[in-house]
XYZ file of C-alpha atoms in Angstrom:
706
model
C 66.803 127.130 226.371
C 69.873 125.278 225.146
C 71.977 128.320 226.026
C 70.689 128.351 229.593
C 71.448 124.635 230.100
C 74.960 125.014 228.678
C 75.678 128.102 230.875
C 74.360 126.287 233.955
C 76.590 123.284 233.206
C 79.661 125.521 232.883
C 78.753 127.413 236.070
C 78.440 124.184 238.067
C 81.762 122.960 236.686
C 83.432 126.221 237.742
C 81.953 126.006 241.237
C 83.096 122.373 241.646
C 86.713 123.508 241.563
C 87.820 120.736 239.163
C 89.234 123.267 236.714
C 90.481 125.949 239.134
C 93.712 126.620 240.972
C 92.067 129.108 243.330
C 88.583 130.212 244.144
C 89.301 133.802 243.023
C 90.619 132.721 239.652
C 87.672 130.343 239.332
C 85.216 133.112 239.871
C 86.879 135.478 237.392
C 87.052 132.798 234.724
C 83.421 131.814 235.207
C 82.326 135.431 234.899
C 84.400 135.801 231.738
C 82.847 132.711 230.180
C 79.323 133.763 231.050
C 79.852 136.970 229.054
C 80.716 134.980 225.918
C 78.408 134.163 223.080
C 76.986 130.663 223.112
C 79.036 129.657 220.035
C 82.259 130.793 221.734
C 81.308 128.876 224.904
C 80.871 125.690 222.844
C 84.353 125.995 221.314
C 85.911 126.967 224.667
C 84.361 123.964 226.418
C 85.545 121.643 223.615
C 89.079 123.073 223.974
C 89.164 122.359 227.700
C 87.821 118.834 227.154
C 90.514 118.191 224.525
C 93.233 119.602 226.828
C 92.159 117.308 229.646
C 91.900 114.307 227.325
C 95.377 114.706 225.784
C 97.058 116.545 228.685
C 98.689 118.961 226.250
C 97.982 121.752 223.808
C 95.772 120.567 220.961
C 95.073 121.396 217.353
C 91.906 122.392 215.565
C 91.046 118.838 214.510
C 91.306 117.523 218.070
C 89.064 120.333 219.344
C 86.463 119.595 216.669
C 86.351 115.965 217.796
C 85.190 117.046 221.270
C 82.248 119.138 219.990
C 78.951 117.176 220.135
C 77.109 116.667 216.868
C 74.200 118.807 218.001
C 76.518 121.746 218.838
C 78.346 121.373 215.505
C 75.066 121.848 213.713
C 74.405 124.943 215.842
C 77.807 126.440 214.924
C 77.399 125.752 211.218
C 73.882 127.212 211.247
C 75.113 130.360 212.955
C 78.188 131.034 210.780
C 77.719 128.897 207.638
C 81.442 128.179 207.590
C 83.373 124.902 207.983
C 84.662 124.181 211.469
C 88.269 124.103 210.254
C 88.129 127.846 209.555
C 85.580 128.789 212.246
C 87.334 127.291 215.286
C 90.670 129.185 214.787
C 88.818 132.527 214.496
C 86.846 131.919 217.701
C 90.020 130.816 219.505
C 91.754 134.013 218.377
C 88.969 136.065 220.067
C 89.277 133.948 223.223
C 93.052 134.531 223.265
C 92.298 138.286 223.282
C 90.049 137.814 226.332
C 92.823 135.930 228.152
C 90.911 132.647 228.367
C 93.032 130.766 225.790
C 96.729 130.774 224.926
C 98.750 129.386 222.018
C 102.283 128.036 222.682
C 103.131 128.239 218.948
C 102.759 126.488 215.588
C 104.453 123.566 213.841
C 104.260 122.837 210.124
C 101.675 125.617 209.785
C 99.502 123.874 212.402
C 98.835 125.956 215.548
C 98.087 124.405 218.928
C 95.908 125.894 221.708
C 95.368 125.538 225.443
C 92.956 126.790 228.085
C 94.607 128.911 230.790
C 92.354 127.162 233.275
C 93.559 123.652 232.361
C 97.183 124.141 231.283
C 99.967 126.367 232.561
C 100.943 128.728 229.710
C 104.530 129.048 231.014
C 105.111 125.260 231.045
C 103.308 124.252 227.834
C 105.264 123.920 224.604
C 103.975 123.878 221.057
C 102.785 120.369 220.071
C 104.266 118.751 216.978
C 101.188 118.688 214.764
C 101.904 116.931 211.476
C 99.441 116.779 208.632
C 98.162 113.368 207.631
C 99.799 113.623 204.201
C 103.102 114.532 205.856
C 102.860 111.455 208.128
C 101.934 109.168 205.222
C 104.926 110.464 203.263
C 107.117 109.577 206.223
C 105.493 106.132 206.295
C 106.347 105.557 202.630
C 109.926 106.647 203.255
C 110.233 104.209 206.167
C 108.714 101.388 204.087
C 111.217 102.046 201.277
C 114.071 101.886 203.796
C 112.649 98.679 205.270
C 112.270 96.852 201.934
C 115.315 98.433 200.315
C 113.373 99.295 197.159
C 110.335 101.112 195.809
C 107.078 99.828 197.305
C 103.473 99.113 196.383
C 100.436 100.299 198.315
C 100.017 96.739 199.660
C 103.527 96.830 201.115
C 102.991 100.309 202.574
C 99.871 99.101 204.389
C 101.621 95.919 205.521
C 104.540 97.906 206.931
C 102.146 100.313 208.643
C 100.416 97.389 210.355
C 103.678 95.791 211.547
C 105.402 99.004 212.653
C 102.382 100.822 214.141
C 103.704 104.072 212.672
C 100.303 105.501 211.633
C 97.969 103.203 213.482
C 95.470 106.037 213.993
C 95.055 106.528 210.228
C 92.675 104.196 208.378
C 93.990 102.077 205.504
C 91.664 103.814 203.047
C 93.044 107.194 204.147
C 96.630 105.973 203.674
C 95.775 104.780 200.170
C 94.093 108.099 199.356
C 97.103 110.098 200.589
C 99.561 107.933 198.625
C 97.625 108.680 195.444
C 97.484 112.366 196.372
C 101.239 112.508 197.041
C 101.892 110.863 193.684
C 99.588 113.403 192.010
C 101.394 116.379 193.571
C 104.852 114.970 192.781
C 106.079 114.213 196.321
C 106.018 110.523 195.360
C 107.242 109.182 192.017
C 105.846 106.142 190.201
C 108.944 104.315 188.938
C 107.280 101.162 187.593
C 104.421 98.712 187.731
C 104.055 95.083 188.791
C 101.614 92.365 187.852
C 99.958 90.683 190.657
C 97.685 90.088 193.459
C 97.080 92.510 196.297
C 96.360 96.238 196.561
C 98.057 98.466 194.003
C 100.268 97.818 191.000
C 102.375 101.015 191.009
C 105.811 101.164 192.618
C 106.191 104.388 194.659
C 109.372 106.160 195.716
C 109.862 109.554 197.410
C 110.900 112.028 194.737
C 114.150 113.002 196.487
C 115.525 109.405 196.397
C 117.689 107.984 193.600
C 115.642 105.678 191.361
C 118.681 103.548 190.420
C 119.366 102.707 194.054
C 115.816 101.680 194.886
C 114.647 100.030 191.679
C 113.654 96.333 192.235
C 116.114 93.809 190.804
C 113.779 90.780 190.639
C 110.096 89.823 190.400
C 107.961 91.061 193.275
C 104.879 88.886 192.751
C 103.978 85.377 191.645
C 102.624 86.719 188.329
C 105.790 88.741 187.739
C 107.817 85.585 188.333
C 105.716 83.546 185.890
C 105.916 86.367 183.315
C 109.712 86.401 183.627
C 109.866 82.621 183.163
C 107.579 82.800 180.111
C 109.645 85.543 178.478
C 112.907 83.696 179.124
C 111.393 80.410 177.908
C 110.150 82.012 174.693
C 113.576 83.537 174.020
C 115.156 80.080 174.379
C 112.571 78.565 172.043
C 113.218 81.283 169.446
C 116.985 80.670 169.643
C 116.437 76.910 169.306
C 114.193 77.441 166.288
C 116.773 79.709 164.614
C 119.484 77.090 165.138
C 117.263 74.454 163.456
C 116.139 76.755 160.661
C 112.460 76.675 161.599
C 109.774 78.745 163.331
C 109.344 78.481 167.120
C 106.697 76.147 168.498
C 103.838 77.565 170.606
C 103.864 77.258 174.380
C 101.494 75.068 176.353
C 100.563 75.335 179.990
C 102.407 72.055 180.522
C 105.577 73.557 179.013
C 105.416 76.471 181.454
C 104.595 74.175 184.393
C 107.676 72.078 183.659
C 109.841 75.208 183.804
C 108.543 76.302 187.202
C 110.714 74.016 189.299
C 110.507 76.222 192.368
C 109.102 79.612 193.290
C 109.995 82.358 195.748
C 106.313 83.091 196.361
C 104.506 79.718 196.414
C 105.821 76.521 198.029
C 106.619 73.617 195.719
C 104.293 71.276 197.602
C 101.434 73.812 197.197
C 101.986 73.924 193.416
C 101.906 70.121 193.300
C 98.786 69.995 195.454
C 96.950 72.594 193.358
C 98.265 72.706 189.744
C 95.424 75.125 188.900
C 97.652 77.860 190.340
C 99.840 77.783 187.230
C 96.838 77.586 184.899
C 95.337 80.700 186.506
C 98.662 82.542 186.299
C 99.021 81.872 182.577
C 95.428 82.973 181.963
C 96.070 86.198 183.886
C 99.097 86.954 181.715
C 96.736 86.885 178.729
C 93.852 88.877 180.249
C 95.497 91.692 182.227
C 95.514 95.316 181.055
C 99.051 94.794 179.694
C 99.006 91.163 178.436
C 102.156 89.409 177.263
C 100.431 86.251 175.938
C 97.455 85.467 173.743
C 95.467 82.266 173.540
C 95.316 80.078 170.432
C 93.114 77.037 169.857
C 93.276 74.965 166.699
C 90.234 73.248 165.232
C 89.915 69.630 166.344
C 92.277 70.059 169.292
C 91.287 70.239 172.929
C 94.546 71.763 174.088
C 95.245 75.485 174.292
C 98.404 77.132 173.012
C 99.971 80.393 174.136
C 102.092 82.730 172.065
C 103.421 86.254 172.793
C 101.023 89.021 171.818
C 103.502 90.496 169.299
C 103.976 87.200 167.389
C 101.755 86.502 164.356
C 100.124 83.135 163.664
C 102.180 82.548 160.508
C 105.370 82.881 162.559
C 104.521 79.741 164.590
C 105.439 76.109 163.818
C 102.484 73.810 164.631
C 104.085 70.574 163.396
C 104.905 69.025 166.806
C 101.655 70.015 168.478
C 99.473 67.196 169.775
C 95.687 67.189 169.829
C 95.319 65.714 173.330
C 97.170 64.056 176.213
C 96.554 60.549 174.818
C 98.609 61.482 171.746
C 101.359 62.889 173.965
C 101.489 59.743 176.086
C 101.520 57.549 172.977
C 104.463 59.476 171.536
C 106.342 59.342 174.857
C 105.813 55.570 175.180
C 106.891 54.979 171.575
C 110.098 56.985 172.061
C 110.929 55.244 175.357
C 110.328 51.751 173.899
C 112.467 52.579 170.866
C 115.283 53.880 173.031
C 115.296 51.049 175.609
C 114.070 48.190 173.348
C 111.734 46.803 176.014
C 108.453 47.628 177.765
C 108.854 50.765 179.847
C 107.861 52.053 183.284
C 106.358 55.379 184.315
C 109.837 56.693 185.152
C 111.160 55.764 181.704
C 108.256 57.637 180.124
C 108.744 60.597 182.451
C 112.349 60.853 181.252
C 111.082 61.270 177.692
C 108.575 63.908 178.807
C 111.291 65.831 180.669
C 113.498 65.730 177.568
C 110.760 67.211 175.336
C 108.312 69.695 176.858
C 105.842 69.176 174.019
C 105.021 65.800 175.593
C 104.025 67.396 178.898
C 100.324 66.632 179.663
C 98.023 69.634 179.466
C 95.838 68.369 182.295
C 97.038 68.716 185.850
C 96.923 64.969 186.543
C 100.221 63.146 187.199
C 101.917 61.160 184.443
C 100.805 57.774 185.759
C 97.155 58.879 185.654
C 97.534 60.193 182.101
C 99.113 56.846 181.120
C 96.359 54.864 182.812
C 93.716 56.827 180.903
C 95.575 56.515 177.581
C 95.926 52.734 178.046
C 92.180 52.121 178.463
C 90.470 50.264 175.634
C 87.339 52.409 176.023
C 86.602 55.978 177.068
C 83.598 58.115 177.951
C 82.929 60.966 175.519
C 80.326 62.461 177.920
C 77.764 62.685 175.120
C 75.138 60.518 176.803
C 75.923 57.455 174.657
C 78.048 55.688 177.260
C 81.568 54.364 176.750
C 82.994 53.782 173.312
C 85.997 51.889 171.984
C 89.171 53.908 171.457
C 89.670 54.163 167.688
C 93.431 54.680 167.783
C 94.971 53.088 170.871
C 98.638 54.048 171.325
C 99.407 52.765 174.853
C 98.983 49.235 176.260
C 99.471 47.930 179.781
C 101.479 44.704 179.437
C 101.872 43.716 183.094
C 103.150 44.567 186.522
C 106.283 43.543 188.434
C 106.477 44.713 192.013
C 105.580 48.400 192.228
C 106.247 49.019 188.518
C 103.569 48.903 185.817
C 104.972 48.275 182.323
C 103.638 49.887 179.140
C 104.262 49.279 175.452
C 103.099 50.747 172.165
C 101.808 47.268 171.171
C 100.238 44.485 173.181
C 102.495 41.497 172.426
C 103.276 38.158 174.085
C 106.979 39.055 173.908
C 106.379 42.130 176.086
C 104.362 40.143 178.611
C 107.146 37.540 178.854
C 109.606 40.330 179.627
C 107.397 41.628 182.471
C 106.994 38.076 183.819
C 110.783 37.725 183.967
C 111.021 41.058 185.823
C 108.606 39.689 188.425
C 110.733 36.554 188.903
C 113.873 38.696 189.194
C 112.215 40.755 191.934
C 111.297 37.594 193.847
C 114.931 36.466 193.561
C 116.098 39.829 194.935
C 113.593 39.734 197.807
C 114.743 36.293 198.945
C 118.290 37.572 199.568
C 119.381 34.014 198.783
C 123.143 34.619 198.781
C 122.958 36.499 202.089
C 120.744 33.794 203.604
C 123.156 31.066 202.570
C 126.171 32.935 203.984
C 124.454 33.578 207.333
C 123.628 29.876 207.751
C 127.168 29.517 209.087
C 126.341 31.798 212.044
C 123.372 29.691 213.239
C 124.303 27.748 216.385
C 121.011 25.875 216.915
C 120.907 22.735 214.718
C 117.124 22.616 214.429
C 116.932 26.260 213.356
C 119.795 25.645 210.894
C 117.729 22.856 209.346
C 114.624 25.055 209.168
C 116.450 27.939 207.498
C 118.144 25.646 204.976
C 114.808 24.001 204.145
C 113.163 27.404 203.719
C 115.929 28.566 201.373
C 115.677 25.356 199.364
C 111.886 25.701 199.060
C 112.223 29.259 197.782
C 114.847 28.229 195.217
C 112.647 25.366 193.984
C 109.716 27.755 193.553
C 111.857 30.190 191.529
C 113.236 27.347 189.383
C 109.692 26.219 188.563
C 108.737 29.777 187.543
C 111.824 30.142 185.341
C 111.310 26.759 183.702
C 107.757 27.734 182.757
C 108.994 31.066 181.349
C 111.831 29.506 179.331
C 109.365 27.074 177.768
C 107.503 29.953 176.082
C 108.591 30.516 172.451
C 107.599 34.211 172.593
C 110.500 35.000 174.956
C 113.007 37.224 173.124
C 116.654 36.219 172.941
C 118.020 38.911 175.275
C 115.524 38.115 178.041
C 116.087 34.378 177.508
C 119.820 34.788 178.121
C 119.162 36.724 181.329
C 116.659 34.087 182.481
C 119.127 31.260 181.847
C 121.876 33.094 183.753
C 119.500 33.609 186.681
C 118.517 29.940 186.578
C 122.176 28.919 186.844
C 122.622 31.124 189.947
C 119.523 29.675 191.600
C 120.564 26.104 190.844
C 124.002 26.780 192.298
C 122.553 28.178 195.548
C 120.058 25.316 195.741
C 122.775 22.675 195.282
C 124.937 24.221 198.004
C 121.950 24.379 200.351
C 121.083 20.716 199.743
C 124.716 19.802 200.402
C 124.555 21.580 203.777
C 121.362 19.701 204.651
C 122.893 16.359 203.690
C 125.984 16.996 205.819
C 124.052 18.155 208.896
C 122.722 15.923 211.643
C 119.054 16.557 210.948
C 116.659 15.532 213.707
C 114.241 12.974 212.288
C 111.406 14.494 214.326
C 111.661 17.850 212.525
C 109.131 18.716 209.792
C 110.243 18.145 206.210
C 108.683 21.395 204.977
C 108.620 24.939 206.358
C 105.319 26.775 206.754
C 105.302 29.867 204.522
C 102.437 31.717 206.232
C 104.104 34.716 207.918
C 102.172 36.772 210.488
C 101.878 40.374 209.295
C 100.934 43.792 210.640
C 99.269 46.599 208.749
C 100.817 50.048 209.101
C 98.032 50.954 211.551
C 98.872 47.926 213.722
C 102.531 48.920 213.693
C 101.722 52.492 214.764
C 99.581 51.278 217.670
C 102.417 49.011 218.822
C 105.036 51.781 218.969
C 102.871 54.605 220.365
C 103.684 53.804 224.054
C 107.409 53.904 223.206
C 107.532 56.703 220.629
C 105.197 59.633 221.464
C 105.682 61.238 218.020
C 103.912 58.204 216.535
C 100.666 60.017 217.399
C 101.318 62.212 214.354
C 102.286 59.365 212.013
C 99.958 58.308 209.223
C 100.097 54.792 207.736
C 101.502 56.158 204.451
C 104.241 58.076 206.243
C 105.166 55.046 208.355
C 105.477 52.887 205.232
C 107.921 55.399 203.766
C 109.918 55.603 207.007
C 110.147 51.840 207.435
C 111.050 51.105 203.806
C 114.081 48.759 203.812
C 114.171 48.870 207.629
C 111.414 46.367 208.305
C 110.737 43.436 205.992
C 107.492 43.598 204.037
C 105.575 40.576 202.771
C 102.879 40.407 200.061
C 99.318 40.467 201.370
C 97.597 37.277 200.127
C 94.170 38.917 200.645
C 94.983 42.135 198.765
C 91.933 43.383 196.877
C 92.322 47.051 195.950
C 94.027 50.023 197.543
C 90.833 51.956 198.189
C 89.017 49.122 199.961
C 87.417 50.065 203.275
C 88.814 46.887 204.829
C 92.424 47.674 205.821
C 93.395 44.005 205.471
C 92.350 44.104 201.812
C 93.604 47.630 201.053
C 97.236 46.926 202.050
C 99.279 45.488 199.187
C 102.030 44.535 201.635
C 102.147 43.746 205.353
C 105.013 44.319 207.743
C 106.584 41.062 208.899
C 105.422 41.085 212.533
C 108.553 39.389 213.868
C 110.852 41.762 211.976
C 108.783 44.739 213.187
C 109.217 43.492 216.769
C 112.977 43.162 216.201
C 113.181 46.759 214.955
C 111.086 48.132 217.825
C 113.043 46.177 220.460
C 116.433 47.322 219.157
C 115.243 50.920 218.672
C 113.395 51.563 221.942
C 113.729 48.399 224.047
C 115.357 48.041 227.457
C 118.427 45.852 228.167
C 116.576 42.521 228.388
C 114.370 43.280 225.366
C 117.233 44.477 223.156
C 119.482 41.548 224.112
C 116.879 38.908 223.314
C 115.928 40.652 220.024
C 119.567 40.662 218.869
C 120.028 36.994 219.793
C 116.770 35.886 218.132
C 117.344 37.876 214.929
C 120.800 36.352 214.474
C 119.401 32.821 214.823
C 116.100 33.089 212.938
C 116.916 35.130 209.844
C 113.618 35.021 207.935
C 112.495 31.676 209.398
C 109.068 32.116 210.996
C 108.113 28.494 211.752
C 108.360 27.947 215.562
C 108.360 24.142 215.140
C 112.081 24.309 214.336
C 112.740 26.100 217.653
C 110.964 23.684 220.038
C 113.642 20.926 220.005
C 116.304 23.404 221.190
C 114.422 23.946 224.463
C 115.446 20.420 225.584
C 119.147 20.888 224.868
C 121.587 20.359 227.763
C 123.415 23.623 227.026
C 121.801 26.565 228.789
C 123.145 28.880 225.996
C 121.099 26.888 223.458
C 118.013 27.074 225.646
C 118.501 30.839 226.089
C 118.676 31.329 222.309
C 115.558 29.202 221.820
C 113.674 31.213 224.463
C 114.619 34.449 222.680
C 113.346 33.074 219.366
C 109.983 32.039 220.849
C 109.611 35.515 222.409
C 109.338 36.955 218.880
C 107.571 33.986 217.211
C 104.233 34.264 218.948
C 102.409 30.929 219.157
C 100.251 29.073 221.661
C 102.562 26.063 221.828
C 105.577 28.334 222.228
C 103.902 30.172 225.131
C 103.087 26.885 226.828
C 106.714 25.791 226.649
C 107.942 29.184 227.843
C 105.693 29.011 230.883
C 107.057 25.566 231.704
C 110.669 26.794 231.454
C 109.954 29.859 233.597
C 108.921 27.549 236.440
C 110.943 24.339 236.048
C 114.215 25.080 234.221
C 117.277 24.395 236.387
C 119.183 27.498 235.227
C 118.109 30.810 236.802
C 119.103 32.790 233.691
C 116.859 30.645 231.505
C 113.980 31.045 233.963
C 114.386 34.838 233.973
C 114.528 35.016 230.167
C 111.516 32.708 229.894
C 109.534 34.926 232.288
C 110.168 37.983 230.109
C 109.567 36.074 226.860
C 106.256 34.659 228.149
C 104.972 38.148 228.982
C 106.328 39.697 225.780
C 104.679 37.004 223.639
C 101.290 37.680 225.252
C 101.143 34.594 227.453
C 97.920 33.994 229.367
C 97.934 35.413 232.920
C 101.515 36.597 232.500
C 101.395 39.001 235.442
C 100.034 36.336 237.750
C 103.005 34.158 236.831
C 105.423 37.061 237.344
C 104.049 37.794 240.817
C 104.181 34.125 241.728
C 107.826 33.764 240.652
C 108.664 36.997 242.461
C 107.704 35.244 245.697
C 108.605 31.597 245.030
C 111.613 31.476 242.700
C 114.681 30.184 244.607
C 117.048 32.677 242.931
C 117.165 36.240 244.275
C 118.007 37.745 240.847
C 114.933 36.139 239.289
C 112.776 37.387 242.167
C 114.196 40.908 241.787
C 113.551 40.824 238.014
C 109.969 39.673 238.587
C 109.329 42.529 241.004
C 110.791 45.007 238.495
C 108.545 43.628 235.731
C 105.407 44.234 237.812
C 106.190 47.980 238.011
C 106.475 48.638 234.263
C 102.688 48.806 233.640
C 102.685 46.187 230.921
C 105.545 47.633 228.849
C 107.678 44.555 228.236
C 109.768 46.572 225.783
C 111.205 48.701 228.608
C 112.624 45.766 230.593
């Protein structure tokens, strides 16, 4: 029944003319096919289908792909032979009948074509390469590409990027590589440690090994192994020079040696220190380990020594039981060397100088110090916290961003840290610079305010120093430095008072300067500059703080609680001085009017932030003085200042002052600023002021761009 259906299908195909060049030839071919056995018809039909699909002569494998599964079973049941040997025999019989032709063979692979589909006189032998032959060519190309012997992983990677054997599955490529190595067409010239598929390095047998042998590590593990071996050699040489046995390696020692890597980015190693821990463990657990693990009784830390080194050949004298002992030793050495309480950087210098002090845990040095300085610790035994029996590190105070540590908790150390805090305040005041720039201030009232502010700051520092010098615990070296600093402050204070006495101070001015400075958090600053600086969308508060360091003045946050507080006003240790932030933004991205007024105001104000010392200058007869005062009030936002600016924008006799006051009123967030701008654009008697007002209404609220 199946035979009848197959013969009918072939007959209909012959009658359709799709495979014929002439009706006579069609008829002869159909009659020839109908005389064939069913098994021969199946192979013949598969050949024609393969010829049409590829439009060329095809090989045995391509013909077999066109035979349906059901017909394959029929062929195998009839002959009990594999198709690879059965199909060529049937095709040979069909060639004798004139239904099939063969244009030739390549690499012992013969190709075939149907005379009804292809023209025998125009069909050439197809280049049929075996899969192993193609994979060998792939390996050769990969070796040329990398310039060295390659692993299976690299062969597969090159195959994917080049598309050279895209029709061969990765598993088949791997199988053929192993087969080629077994038969000797590929040579294994070495092995690598590492991640990925395959550890052997393959090279075609006809290539020179010396030319294609790798010159450096090929994997992350190979790189770590090379560092470990070199490090151990250095430690052995150092031990020989000192007449002692070499010390064991710790994971921290190895981590300190891996400054950079060709395989893993430095920032990734810092973000995930477990990478190095895993690498060292792998070097001790692979099939060919180079390290072995050692753990001494009573110690939490692990030590690593080469597999060929015996325990009695190791010096354990400088080994520490835990990170607290390491931090204690580092602090003690730093204090002894510097003869004062030390910072994290001072301690880090000691750790860098001696790798045995490197913490085993992946936490940074400051975290290890913080833990070692705690009076209690949790043993995780269910009994809660317990007092540290042998405390080696003490936190003795903080000055600015630096936390100071000592090996003992003494009043002398705390006095030293207190003096460091006063010294930082002195540096932040920029007293000498402030005094020198007083000469450039042209507005008398602002001159008085700045001189008063400088005097107040000097008096505060003198009070702090007097209290410190009264303490008997202050050591002699710090006392001398404190007395020298006190002399400098007194000198600046005396000169400032002399300037105040010689100036014509307005009796209506305040006698004290307000110290409360308006501040912005980093988030506030980012929101302010986003309309002017599109890349600010990608800025984080931490990144902005780093970028603006020393560019925009920062002031201590009086409401600072802790860094991880959910309230941003409590989490920020420092705020940006709002006025200084506005100066920076105006000079960096501002338009002509904005940049001009920022430059003028910054020169006059310095770090004075009390607008009460600016108000008297608005009544001065000189329009230059009034212009400078207007610029100052534009960046010292206050309700009274906005009221005065609005009055000047309408009633001042000078058109330049009115124009500047209009901009300053809008920039300072004056109430109904745009209504005032539109009004002056219609009513102001000066055409330049009217033109400026019309321009301001088209900037969509961006006063910085004017």
